[in-house]
PDB file of N, CA and C in Angstrom:
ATOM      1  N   UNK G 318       0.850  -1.166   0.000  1.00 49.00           N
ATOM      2  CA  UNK G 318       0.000   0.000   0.000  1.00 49.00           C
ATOM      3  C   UNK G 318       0.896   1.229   0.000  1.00 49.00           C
ATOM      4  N   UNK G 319       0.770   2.656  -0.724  1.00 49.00           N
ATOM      5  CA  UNK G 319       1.193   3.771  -1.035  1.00 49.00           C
ATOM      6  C   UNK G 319       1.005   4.024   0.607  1.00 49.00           C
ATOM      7  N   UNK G 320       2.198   5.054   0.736  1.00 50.00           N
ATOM      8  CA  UNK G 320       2.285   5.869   1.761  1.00 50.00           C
ATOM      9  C   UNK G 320       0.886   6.850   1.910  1.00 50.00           C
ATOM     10  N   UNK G 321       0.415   7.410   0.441  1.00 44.00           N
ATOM     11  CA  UNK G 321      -0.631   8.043   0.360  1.00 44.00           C
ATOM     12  C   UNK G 321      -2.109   7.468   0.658  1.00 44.00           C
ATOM     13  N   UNK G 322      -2.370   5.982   0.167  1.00 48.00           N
ATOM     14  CA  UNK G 322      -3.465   4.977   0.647  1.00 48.00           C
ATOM     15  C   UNK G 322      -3.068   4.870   2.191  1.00 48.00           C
ATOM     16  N   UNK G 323      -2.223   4.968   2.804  1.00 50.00           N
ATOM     17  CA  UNK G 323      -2.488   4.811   4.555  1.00 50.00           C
ATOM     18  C   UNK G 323      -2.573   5.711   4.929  1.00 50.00           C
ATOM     19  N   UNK G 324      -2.409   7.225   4.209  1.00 54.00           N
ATOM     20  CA  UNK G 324      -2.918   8.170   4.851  1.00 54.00           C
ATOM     21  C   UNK G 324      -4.169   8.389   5.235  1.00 54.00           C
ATOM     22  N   UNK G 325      -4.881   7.865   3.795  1.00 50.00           N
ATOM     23  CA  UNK G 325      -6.228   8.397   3.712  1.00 50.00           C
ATOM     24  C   UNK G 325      -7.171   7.366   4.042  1.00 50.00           C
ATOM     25  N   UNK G 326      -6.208   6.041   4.446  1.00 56.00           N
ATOM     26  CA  UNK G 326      -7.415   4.861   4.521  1.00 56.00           C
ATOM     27  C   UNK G 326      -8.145   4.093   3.357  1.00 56.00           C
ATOM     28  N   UNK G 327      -7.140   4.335   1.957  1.00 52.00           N
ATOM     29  CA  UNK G 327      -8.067   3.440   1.533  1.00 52.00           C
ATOM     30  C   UNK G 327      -7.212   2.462   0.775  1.00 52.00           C
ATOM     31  N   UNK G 328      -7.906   1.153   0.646  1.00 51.00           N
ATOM     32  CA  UNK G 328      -6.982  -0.136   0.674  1.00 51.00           C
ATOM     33  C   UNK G 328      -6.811   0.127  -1.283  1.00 51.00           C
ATOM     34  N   UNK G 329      -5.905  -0.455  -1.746  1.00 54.00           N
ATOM     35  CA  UNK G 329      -5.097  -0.103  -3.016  1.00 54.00           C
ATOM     36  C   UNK G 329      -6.190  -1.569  -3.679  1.00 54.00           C
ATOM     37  N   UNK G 330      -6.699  -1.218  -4.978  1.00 55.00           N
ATOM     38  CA  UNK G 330      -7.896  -1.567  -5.473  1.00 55.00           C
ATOM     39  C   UNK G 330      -6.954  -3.058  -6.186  1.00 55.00           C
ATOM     40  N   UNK G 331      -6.854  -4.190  -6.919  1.00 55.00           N
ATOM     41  CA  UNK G 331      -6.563  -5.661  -7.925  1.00 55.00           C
ATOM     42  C   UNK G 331      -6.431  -4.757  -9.254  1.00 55.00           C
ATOM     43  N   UNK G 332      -5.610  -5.115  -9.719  1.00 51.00           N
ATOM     44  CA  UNK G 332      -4.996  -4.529 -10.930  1.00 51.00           C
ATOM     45  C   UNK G 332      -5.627  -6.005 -11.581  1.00 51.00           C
ATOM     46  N   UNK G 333      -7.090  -5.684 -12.624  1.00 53.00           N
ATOM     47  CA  UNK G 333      -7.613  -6.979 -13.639  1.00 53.00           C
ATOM     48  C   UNK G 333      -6.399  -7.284 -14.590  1.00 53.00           C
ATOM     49  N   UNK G 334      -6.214  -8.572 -14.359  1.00 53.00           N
ATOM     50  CA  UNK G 334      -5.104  -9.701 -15.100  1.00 53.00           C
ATOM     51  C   UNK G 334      -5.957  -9.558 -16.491  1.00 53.00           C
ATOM     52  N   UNK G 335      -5.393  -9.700 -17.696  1.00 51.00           N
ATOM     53  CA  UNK G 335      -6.271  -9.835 -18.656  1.00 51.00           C
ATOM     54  C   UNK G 335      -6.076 -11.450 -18.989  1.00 51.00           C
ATOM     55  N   UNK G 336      -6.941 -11.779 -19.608  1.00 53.00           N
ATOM     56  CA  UNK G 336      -6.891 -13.587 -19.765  1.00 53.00           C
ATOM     57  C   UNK G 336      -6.913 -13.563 -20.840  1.00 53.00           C
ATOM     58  N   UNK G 337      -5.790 -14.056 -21.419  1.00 52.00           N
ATOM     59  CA  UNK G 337      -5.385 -14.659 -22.565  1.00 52.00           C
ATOM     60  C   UNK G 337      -6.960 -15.396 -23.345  1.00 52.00           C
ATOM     61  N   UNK G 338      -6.921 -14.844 -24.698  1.00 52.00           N
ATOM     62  CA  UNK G 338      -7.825 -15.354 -25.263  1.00 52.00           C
ATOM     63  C   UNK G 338      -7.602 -15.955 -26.482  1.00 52.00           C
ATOM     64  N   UNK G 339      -8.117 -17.091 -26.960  1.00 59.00           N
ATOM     65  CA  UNK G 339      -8.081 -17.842 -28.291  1.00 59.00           C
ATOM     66  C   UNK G 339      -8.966 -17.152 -29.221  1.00 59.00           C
ATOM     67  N   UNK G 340      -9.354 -15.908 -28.990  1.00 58.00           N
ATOM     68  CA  UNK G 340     -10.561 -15.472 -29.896  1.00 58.00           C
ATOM     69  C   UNK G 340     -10.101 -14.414 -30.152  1.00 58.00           C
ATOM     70  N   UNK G 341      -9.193 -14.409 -31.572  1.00 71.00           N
ATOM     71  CA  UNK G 341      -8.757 -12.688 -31.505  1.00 71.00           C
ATOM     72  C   UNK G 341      -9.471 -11.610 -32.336  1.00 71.00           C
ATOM     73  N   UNK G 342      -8.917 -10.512 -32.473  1.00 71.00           N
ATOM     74  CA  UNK G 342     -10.086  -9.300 -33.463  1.00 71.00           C
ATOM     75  C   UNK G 342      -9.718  -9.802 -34.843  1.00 71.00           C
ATOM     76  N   UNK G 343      -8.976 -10.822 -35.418  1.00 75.00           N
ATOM     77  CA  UNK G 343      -9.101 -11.019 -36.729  1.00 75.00           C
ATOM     78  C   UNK G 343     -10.541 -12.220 -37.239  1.00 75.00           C
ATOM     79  N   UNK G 344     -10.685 -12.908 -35.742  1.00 86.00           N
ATOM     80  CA  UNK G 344     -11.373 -14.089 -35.592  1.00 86.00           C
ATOM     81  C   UNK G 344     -12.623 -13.567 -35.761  1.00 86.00           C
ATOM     82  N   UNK G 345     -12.965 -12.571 -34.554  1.00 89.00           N
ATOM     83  CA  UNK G 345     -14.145 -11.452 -34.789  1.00 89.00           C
ATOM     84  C   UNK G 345     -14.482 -10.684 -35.560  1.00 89.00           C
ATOM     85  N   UNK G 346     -13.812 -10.425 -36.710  1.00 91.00           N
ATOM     86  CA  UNK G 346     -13.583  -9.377 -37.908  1.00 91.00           C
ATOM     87  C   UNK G 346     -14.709 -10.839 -38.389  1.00 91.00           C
ATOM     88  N   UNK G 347     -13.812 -11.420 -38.827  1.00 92.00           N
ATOM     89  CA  UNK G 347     -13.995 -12.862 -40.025  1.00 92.00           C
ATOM     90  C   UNK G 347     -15.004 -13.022 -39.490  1.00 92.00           C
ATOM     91  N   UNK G 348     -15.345 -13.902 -38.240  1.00 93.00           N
ATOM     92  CA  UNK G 348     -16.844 -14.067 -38.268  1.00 93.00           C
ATOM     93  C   UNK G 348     -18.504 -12.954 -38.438  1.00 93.00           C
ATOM     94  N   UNK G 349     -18.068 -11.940 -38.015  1.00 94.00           N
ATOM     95  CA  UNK G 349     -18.829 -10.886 -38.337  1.00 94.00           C
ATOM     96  C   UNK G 349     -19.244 -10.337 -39.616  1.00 94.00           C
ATOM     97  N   UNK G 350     -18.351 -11.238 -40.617  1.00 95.00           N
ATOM     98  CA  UNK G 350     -18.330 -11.029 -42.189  1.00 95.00           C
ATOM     99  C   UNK G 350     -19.069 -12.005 -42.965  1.00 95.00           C
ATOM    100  N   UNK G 351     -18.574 -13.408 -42.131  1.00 95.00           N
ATOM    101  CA  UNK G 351     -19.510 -14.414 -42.447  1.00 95.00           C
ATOM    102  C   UNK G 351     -21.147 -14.591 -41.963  1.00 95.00           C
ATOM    103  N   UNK G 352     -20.926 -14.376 -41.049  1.00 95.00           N
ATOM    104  CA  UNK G 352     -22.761 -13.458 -40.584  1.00 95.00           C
ATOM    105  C   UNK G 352     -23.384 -13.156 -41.526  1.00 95.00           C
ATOM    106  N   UNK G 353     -22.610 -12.055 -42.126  1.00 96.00           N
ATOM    107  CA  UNK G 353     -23.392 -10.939 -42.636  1.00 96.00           C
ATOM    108  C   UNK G 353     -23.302 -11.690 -44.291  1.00 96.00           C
ATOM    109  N   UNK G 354     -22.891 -12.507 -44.617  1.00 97.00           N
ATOM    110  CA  UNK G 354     -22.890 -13.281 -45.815  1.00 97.00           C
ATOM    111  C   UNK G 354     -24.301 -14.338 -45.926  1.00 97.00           C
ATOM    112  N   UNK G 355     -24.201 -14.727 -44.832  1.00 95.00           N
ATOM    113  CA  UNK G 355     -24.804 -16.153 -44.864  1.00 95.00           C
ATOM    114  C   UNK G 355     -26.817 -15.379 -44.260  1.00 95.00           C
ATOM    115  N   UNK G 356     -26.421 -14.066 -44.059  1.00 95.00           N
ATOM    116  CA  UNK G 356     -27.850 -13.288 -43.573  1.00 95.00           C
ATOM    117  C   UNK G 356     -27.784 -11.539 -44.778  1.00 95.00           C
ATOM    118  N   UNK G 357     -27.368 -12.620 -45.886  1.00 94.00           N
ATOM    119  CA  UNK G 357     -27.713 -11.615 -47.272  1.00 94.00           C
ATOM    120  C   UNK G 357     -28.880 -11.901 -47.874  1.00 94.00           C
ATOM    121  N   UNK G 358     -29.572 -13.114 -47.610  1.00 93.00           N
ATOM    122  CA  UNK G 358     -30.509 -13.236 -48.516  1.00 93.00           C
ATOM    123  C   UNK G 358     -30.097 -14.122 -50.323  1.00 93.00           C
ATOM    124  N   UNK G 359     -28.761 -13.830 -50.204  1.00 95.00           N
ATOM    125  CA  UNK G 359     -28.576 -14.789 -51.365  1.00 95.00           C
ATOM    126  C   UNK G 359     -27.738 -16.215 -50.967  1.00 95.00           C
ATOM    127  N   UNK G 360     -28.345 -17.106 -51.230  1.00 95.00           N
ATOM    128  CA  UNK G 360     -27.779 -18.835 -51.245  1.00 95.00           C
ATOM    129  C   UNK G 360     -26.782 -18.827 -51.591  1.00 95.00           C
ATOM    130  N   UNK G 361     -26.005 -18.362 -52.698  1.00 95.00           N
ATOM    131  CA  UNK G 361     -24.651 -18.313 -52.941  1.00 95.00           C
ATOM    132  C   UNK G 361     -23.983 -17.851 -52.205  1.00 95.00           C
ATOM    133  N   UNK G 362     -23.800 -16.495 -51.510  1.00 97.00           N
ATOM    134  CA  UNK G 362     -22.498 -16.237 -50.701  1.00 97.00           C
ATOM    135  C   UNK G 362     -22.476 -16.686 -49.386  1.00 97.00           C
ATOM    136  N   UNK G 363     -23.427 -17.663 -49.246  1.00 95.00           N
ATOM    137  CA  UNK G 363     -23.130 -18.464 -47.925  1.00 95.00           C
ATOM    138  C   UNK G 363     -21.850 -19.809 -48.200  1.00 95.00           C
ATOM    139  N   UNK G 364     -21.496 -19.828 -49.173  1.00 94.00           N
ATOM    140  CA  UNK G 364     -19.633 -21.066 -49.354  1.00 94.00           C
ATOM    141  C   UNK G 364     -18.903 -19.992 -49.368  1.00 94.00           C
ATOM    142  N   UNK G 365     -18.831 -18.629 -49.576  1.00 97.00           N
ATOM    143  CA  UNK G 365     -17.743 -17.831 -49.658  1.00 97.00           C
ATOM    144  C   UNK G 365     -17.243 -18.039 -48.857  1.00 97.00           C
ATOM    145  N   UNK G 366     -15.505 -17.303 -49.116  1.00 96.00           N
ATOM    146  CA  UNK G 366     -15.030 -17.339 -47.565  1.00 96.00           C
ATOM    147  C   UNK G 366     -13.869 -15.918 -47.598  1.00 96.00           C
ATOM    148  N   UNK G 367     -14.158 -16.032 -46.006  1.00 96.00           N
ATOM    149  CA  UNK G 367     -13.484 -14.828 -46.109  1.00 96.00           C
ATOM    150  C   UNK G 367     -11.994 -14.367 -44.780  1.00 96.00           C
ATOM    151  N   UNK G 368     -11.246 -14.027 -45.344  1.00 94.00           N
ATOM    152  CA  UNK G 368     -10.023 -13.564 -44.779  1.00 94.00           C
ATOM    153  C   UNK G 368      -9.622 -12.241 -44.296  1.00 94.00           C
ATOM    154  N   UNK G 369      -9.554 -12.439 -43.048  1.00 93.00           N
ATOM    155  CA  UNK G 369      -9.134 -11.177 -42.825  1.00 93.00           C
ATOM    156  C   UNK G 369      -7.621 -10.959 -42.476  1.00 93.00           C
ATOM    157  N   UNK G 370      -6.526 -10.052 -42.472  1.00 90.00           N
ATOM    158  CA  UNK G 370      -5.570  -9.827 -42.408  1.00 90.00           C
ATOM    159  C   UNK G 370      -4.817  -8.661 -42.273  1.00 90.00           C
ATOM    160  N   UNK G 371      -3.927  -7.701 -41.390  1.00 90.00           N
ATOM    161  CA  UNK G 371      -3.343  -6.916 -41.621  1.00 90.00           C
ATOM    162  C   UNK G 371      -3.957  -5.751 -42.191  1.00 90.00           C
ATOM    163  N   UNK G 372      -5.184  -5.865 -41.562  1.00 92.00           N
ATOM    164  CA  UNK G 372      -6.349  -4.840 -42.189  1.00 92.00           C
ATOM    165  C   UNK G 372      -6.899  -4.752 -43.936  1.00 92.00           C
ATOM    166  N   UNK G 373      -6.515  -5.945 -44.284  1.00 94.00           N
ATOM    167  CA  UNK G 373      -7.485  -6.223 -45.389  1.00 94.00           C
ATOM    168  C   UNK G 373      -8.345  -7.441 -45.102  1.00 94.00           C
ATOM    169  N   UNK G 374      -9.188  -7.446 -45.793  1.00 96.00           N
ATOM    170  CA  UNK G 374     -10.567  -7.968 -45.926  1.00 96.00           C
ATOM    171  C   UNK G 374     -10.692  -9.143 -47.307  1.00 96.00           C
ATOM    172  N   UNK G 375      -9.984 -10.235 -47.496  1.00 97.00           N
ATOM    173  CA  UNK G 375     -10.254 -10.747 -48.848  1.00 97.00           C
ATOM    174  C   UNK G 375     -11.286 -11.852 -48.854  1.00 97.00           C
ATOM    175  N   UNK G 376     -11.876 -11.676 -49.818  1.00 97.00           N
ATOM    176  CA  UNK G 376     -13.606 -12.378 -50.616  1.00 97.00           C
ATOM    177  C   UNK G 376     -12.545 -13.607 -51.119  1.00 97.00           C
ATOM    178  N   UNK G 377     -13.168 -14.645 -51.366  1.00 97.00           N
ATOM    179  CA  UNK G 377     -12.809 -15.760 -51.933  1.00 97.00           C
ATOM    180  C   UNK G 377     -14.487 -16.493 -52.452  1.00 97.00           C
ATOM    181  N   UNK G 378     -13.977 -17.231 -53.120  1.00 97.00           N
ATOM    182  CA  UNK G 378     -14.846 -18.228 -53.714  1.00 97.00           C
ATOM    183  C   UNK G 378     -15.598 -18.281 -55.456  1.00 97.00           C
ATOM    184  N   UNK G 379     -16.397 -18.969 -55.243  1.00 97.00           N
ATOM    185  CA  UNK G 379     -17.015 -18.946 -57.196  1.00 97.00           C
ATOM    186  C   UNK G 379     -18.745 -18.829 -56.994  1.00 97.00           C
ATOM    187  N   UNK G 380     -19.127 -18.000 -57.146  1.00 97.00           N
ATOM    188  CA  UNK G 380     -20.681 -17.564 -57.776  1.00 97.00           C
ATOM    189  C   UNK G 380     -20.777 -17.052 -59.491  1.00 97.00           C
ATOM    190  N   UNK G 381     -21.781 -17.535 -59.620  1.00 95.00           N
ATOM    191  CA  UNK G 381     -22.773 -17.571 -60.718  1.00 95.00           C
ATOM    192  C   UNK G 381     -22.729 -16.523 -61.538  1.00 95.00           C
ATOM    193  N   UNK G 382     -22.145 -15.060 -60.800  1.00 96.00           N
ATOM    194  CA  UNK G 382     -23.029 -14.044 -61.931  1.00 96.00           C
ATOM    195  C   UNK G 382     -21.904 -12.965 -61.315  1.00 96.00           C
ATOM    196  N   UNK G 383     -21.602 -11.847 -62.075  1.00 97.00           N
ATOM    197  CA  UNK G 383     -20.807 -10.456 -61.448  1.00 97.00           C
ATOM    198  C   UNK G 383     -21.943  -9.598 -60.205  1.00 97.00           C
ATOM    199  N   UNK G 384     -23.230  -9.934 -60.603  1.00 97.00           N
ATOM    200  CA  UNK G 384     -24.104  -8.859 -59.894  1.00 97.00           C
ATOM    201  C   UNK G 384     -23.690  -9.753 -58.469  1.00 97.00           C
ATOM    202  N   UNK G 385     -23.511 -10.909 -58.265  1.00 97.00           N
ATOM    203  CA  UNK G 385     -23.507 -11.697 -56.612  1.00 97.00           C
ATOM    204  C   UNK G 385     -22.112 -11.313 -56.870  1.00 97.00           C
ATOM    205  N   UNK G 386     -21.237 -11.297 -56.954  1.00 97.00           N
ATOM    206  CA  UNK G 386     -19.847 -10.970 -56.841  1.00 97.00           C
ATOM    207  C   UNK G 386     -19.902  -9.936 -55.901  1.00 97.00           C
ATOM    208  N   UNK G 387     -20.597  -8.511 -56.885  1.00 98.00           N
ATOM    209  CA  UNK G 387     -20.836  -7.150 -55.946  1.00 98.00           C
ATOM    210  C   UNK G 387     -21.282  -7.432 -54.829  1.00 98.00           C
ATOM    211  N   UNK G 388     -22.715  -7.972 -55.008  1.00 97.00           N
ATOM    212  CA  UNK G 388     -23.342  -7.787 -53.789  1.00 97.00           C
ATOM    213  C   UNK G 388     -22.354  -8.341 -52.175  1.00 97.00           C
ATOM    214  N   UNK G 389     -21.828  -9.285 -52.733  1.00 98.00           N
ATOM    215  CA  UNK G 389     -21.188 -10.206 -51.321  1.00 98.00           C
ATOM    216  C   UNK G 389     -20.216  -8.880 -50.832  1.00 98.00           C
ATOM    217  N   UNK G 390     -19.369  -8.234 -51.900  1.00 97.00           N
ATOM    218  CA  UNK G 390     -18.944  -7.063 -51.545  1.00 97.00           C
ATOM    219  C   UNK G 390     -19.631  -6.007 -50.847  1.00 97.00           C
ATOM    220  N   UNK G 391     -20.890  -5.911 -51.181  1.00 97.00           N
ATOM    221  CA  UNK G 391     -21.602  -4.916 -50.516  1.00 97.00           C
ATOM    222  C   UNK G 391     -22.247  -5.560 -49.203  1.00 97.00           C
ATOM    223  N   UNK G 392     -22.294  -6.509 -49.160  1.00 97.00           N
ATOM    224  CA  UNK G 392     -22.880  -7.278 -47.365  1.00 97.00           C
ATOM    225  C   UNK G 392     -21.836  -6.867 -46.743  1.00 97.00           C
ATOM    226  N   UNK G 393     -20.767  -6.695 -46.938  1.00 97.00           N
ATOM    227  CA  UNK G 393     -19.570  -6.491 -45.803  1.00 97.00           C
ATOM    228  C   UNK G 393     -19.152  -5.869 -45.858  1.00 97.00           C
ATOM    229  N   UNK G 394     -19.370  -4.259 -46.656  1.00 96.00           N
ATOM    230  CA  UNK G 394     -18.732  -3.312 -46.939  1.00 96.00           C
ATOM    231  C   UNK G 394     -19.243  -2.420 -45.497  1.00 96.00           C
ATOM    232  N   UNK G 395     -20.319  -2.839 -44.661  1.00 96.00           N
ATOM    233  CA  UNK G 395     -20.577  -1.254 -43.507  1.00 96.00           C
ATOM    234  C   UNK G 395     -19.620  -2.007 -42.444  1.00 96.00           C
ATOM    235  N   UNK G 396     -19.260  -3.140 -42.821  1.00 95.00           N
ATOM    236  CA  UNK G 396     -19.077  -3.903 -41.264  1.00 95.00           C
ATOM    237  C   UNK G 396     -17.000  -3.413 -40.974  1.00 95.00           C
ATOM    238  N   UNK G 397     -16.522  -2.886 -42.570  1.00 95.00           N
ATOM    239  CA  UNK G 397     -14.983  -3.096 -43.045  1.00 95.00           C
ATOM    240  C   UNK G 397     -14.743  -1.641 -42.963  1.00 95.00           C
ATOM    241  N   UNK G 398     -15.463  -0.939 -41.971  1.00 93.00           N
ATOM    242  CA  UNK G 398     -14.589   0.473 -41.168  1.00 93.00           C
ATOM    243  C   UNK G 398     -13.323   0.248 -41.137  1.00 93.00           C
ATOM    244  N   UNK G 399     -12.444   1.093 -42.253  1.00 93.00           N
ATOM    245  CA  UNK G 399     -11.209   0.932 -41.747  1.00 93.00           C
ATOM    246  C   UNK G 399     -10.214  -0.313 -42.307  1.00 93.00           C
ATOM    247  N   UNK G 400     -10.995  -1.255 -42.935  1.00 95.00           N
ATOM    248  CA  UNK G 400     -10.274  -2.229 -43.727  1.00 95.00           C
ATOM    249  C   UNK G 400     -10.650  -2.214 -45.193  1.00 95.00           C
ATOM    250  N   UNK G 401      -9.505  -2.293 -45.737  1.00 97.00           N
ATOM    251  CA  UNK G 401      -9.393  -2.343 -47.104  1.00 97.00           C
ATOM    252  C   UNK G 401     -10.703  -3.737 -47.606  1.00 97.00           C
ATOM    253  N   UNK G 402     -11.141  -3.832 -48.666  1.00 97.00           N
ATOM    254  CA  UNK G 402     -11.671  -5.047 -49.450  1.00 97.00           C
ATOM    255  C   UNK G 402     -11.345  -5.399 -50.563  1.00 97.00           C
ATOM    256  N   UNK G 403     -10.920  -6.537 -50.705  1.00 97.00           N
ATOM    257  CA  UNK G 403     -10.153  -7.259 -51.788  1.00 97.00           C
ATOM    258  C   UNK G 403     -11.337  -8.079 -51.960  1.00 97.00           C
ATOM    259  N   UNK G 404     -11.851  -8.010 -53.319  1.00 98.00           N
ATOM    260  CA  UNK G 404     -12.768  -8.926 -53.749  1.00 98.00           C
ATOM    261  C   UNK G 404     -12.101 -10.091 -54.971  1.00 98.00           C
ATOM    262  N   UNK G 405     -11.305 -11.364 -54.307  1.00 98.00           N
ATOM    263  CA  UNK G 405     -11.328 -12.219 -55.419  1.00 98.00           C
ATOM    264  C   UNK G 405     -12.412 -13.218 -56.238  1.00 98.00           C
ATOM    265  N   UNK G 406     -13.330 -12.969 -56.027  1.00 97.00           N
ATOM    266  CA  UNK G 406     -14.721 -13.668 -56.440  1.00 97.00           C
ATOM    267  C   UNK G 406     -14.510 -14.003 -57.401  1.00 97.00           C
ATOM    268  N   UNK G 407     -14.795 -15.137 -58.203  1.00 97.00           N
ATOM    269  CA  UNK G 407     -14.586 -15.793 -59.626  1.00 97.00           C
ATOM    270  C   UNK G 407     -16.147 -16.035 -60.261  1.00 97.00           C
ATOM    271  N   UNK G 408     -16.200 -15.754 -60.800  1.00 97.00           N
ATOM    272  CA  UNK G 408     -17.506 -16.062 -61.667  1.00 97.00           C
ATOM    273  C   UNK G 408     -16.971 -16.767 -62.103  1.00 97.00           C
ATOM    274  N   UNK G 409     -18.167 -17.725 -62.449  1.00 92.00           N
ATOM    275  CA  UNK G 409     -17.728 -19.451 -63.157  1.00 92.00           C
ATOM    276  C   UNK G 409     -18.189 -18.689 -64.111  1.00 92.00           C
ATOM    277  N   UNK G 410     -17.937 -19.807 -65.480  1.00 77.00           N
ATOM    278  CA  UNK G 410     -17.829 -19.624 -66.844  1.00 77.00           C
ATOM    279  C   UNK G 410     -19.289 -20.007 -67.194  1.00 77.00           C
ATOM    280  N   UNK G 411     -19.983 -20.969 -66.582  1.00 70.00           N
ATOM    281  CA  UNK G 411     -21.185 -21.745 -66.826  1.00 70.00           C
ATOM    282  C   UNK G 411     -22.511 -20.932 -66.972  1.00 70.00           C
ATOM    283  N   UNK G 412     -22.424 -19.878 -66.249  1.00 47.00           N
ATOM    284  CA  UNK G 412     -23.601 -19.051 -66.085  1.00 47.00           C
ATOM    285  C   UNK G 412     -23.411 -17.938 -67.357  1.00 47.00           C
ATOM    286  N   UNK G 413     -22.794 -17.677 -67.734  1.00 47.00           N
ATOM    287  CA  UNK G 413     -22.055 -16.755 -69.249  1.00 47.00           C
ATOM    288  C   UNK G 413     -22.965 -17.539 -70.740  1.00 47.00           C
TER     289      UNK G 413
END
């Protein structure tokens, strides 16, 4: 206890330990992206997948059409404050 805490009587407060966690803000980024994929309303960008990294944001996977390409871009574009978006989305050839 501080010379100053016995002056005044009051006992010196637990300094909170932080606890190591397996759940980090890239884990929480990523899942918060996949959320918002799989609660778009379109069936396709629920196999996407997505990476987060070093403050970018990369799209992966193959849908049907350029307009679902965008859109999967646009489900996760309010959530990517601050992170770049890399959209590698492949449109298959089949739907052409």
């Amino acid at each position: 206890m501080s010379t100053f805490a016995m002056r005044v009587g009051v006992a010196p407060r637990p300094v909170p330990v932080a606890r190591e966690s397996h759940f980090s803000f890239q884990d929480e980024k990523t899942l918060a992206f996949e959320t918002r994929l799989q609660q778009s309303g379109y069936q396709a960008l629920r196999n996407l997948t997505v990476v987060v990294c070093d403050g970018l944001v990369v799209l992966g996977g193959t849908v049907d059409s350029y307009f679902l390409k965008q859109m999967a871009q646009e489900a996760i574009r309010p959530l990517a404050i601050g992170l770049q978006i890399t959209n590698e989305i492949q449109v298959s050839s089949q739907s052409r």
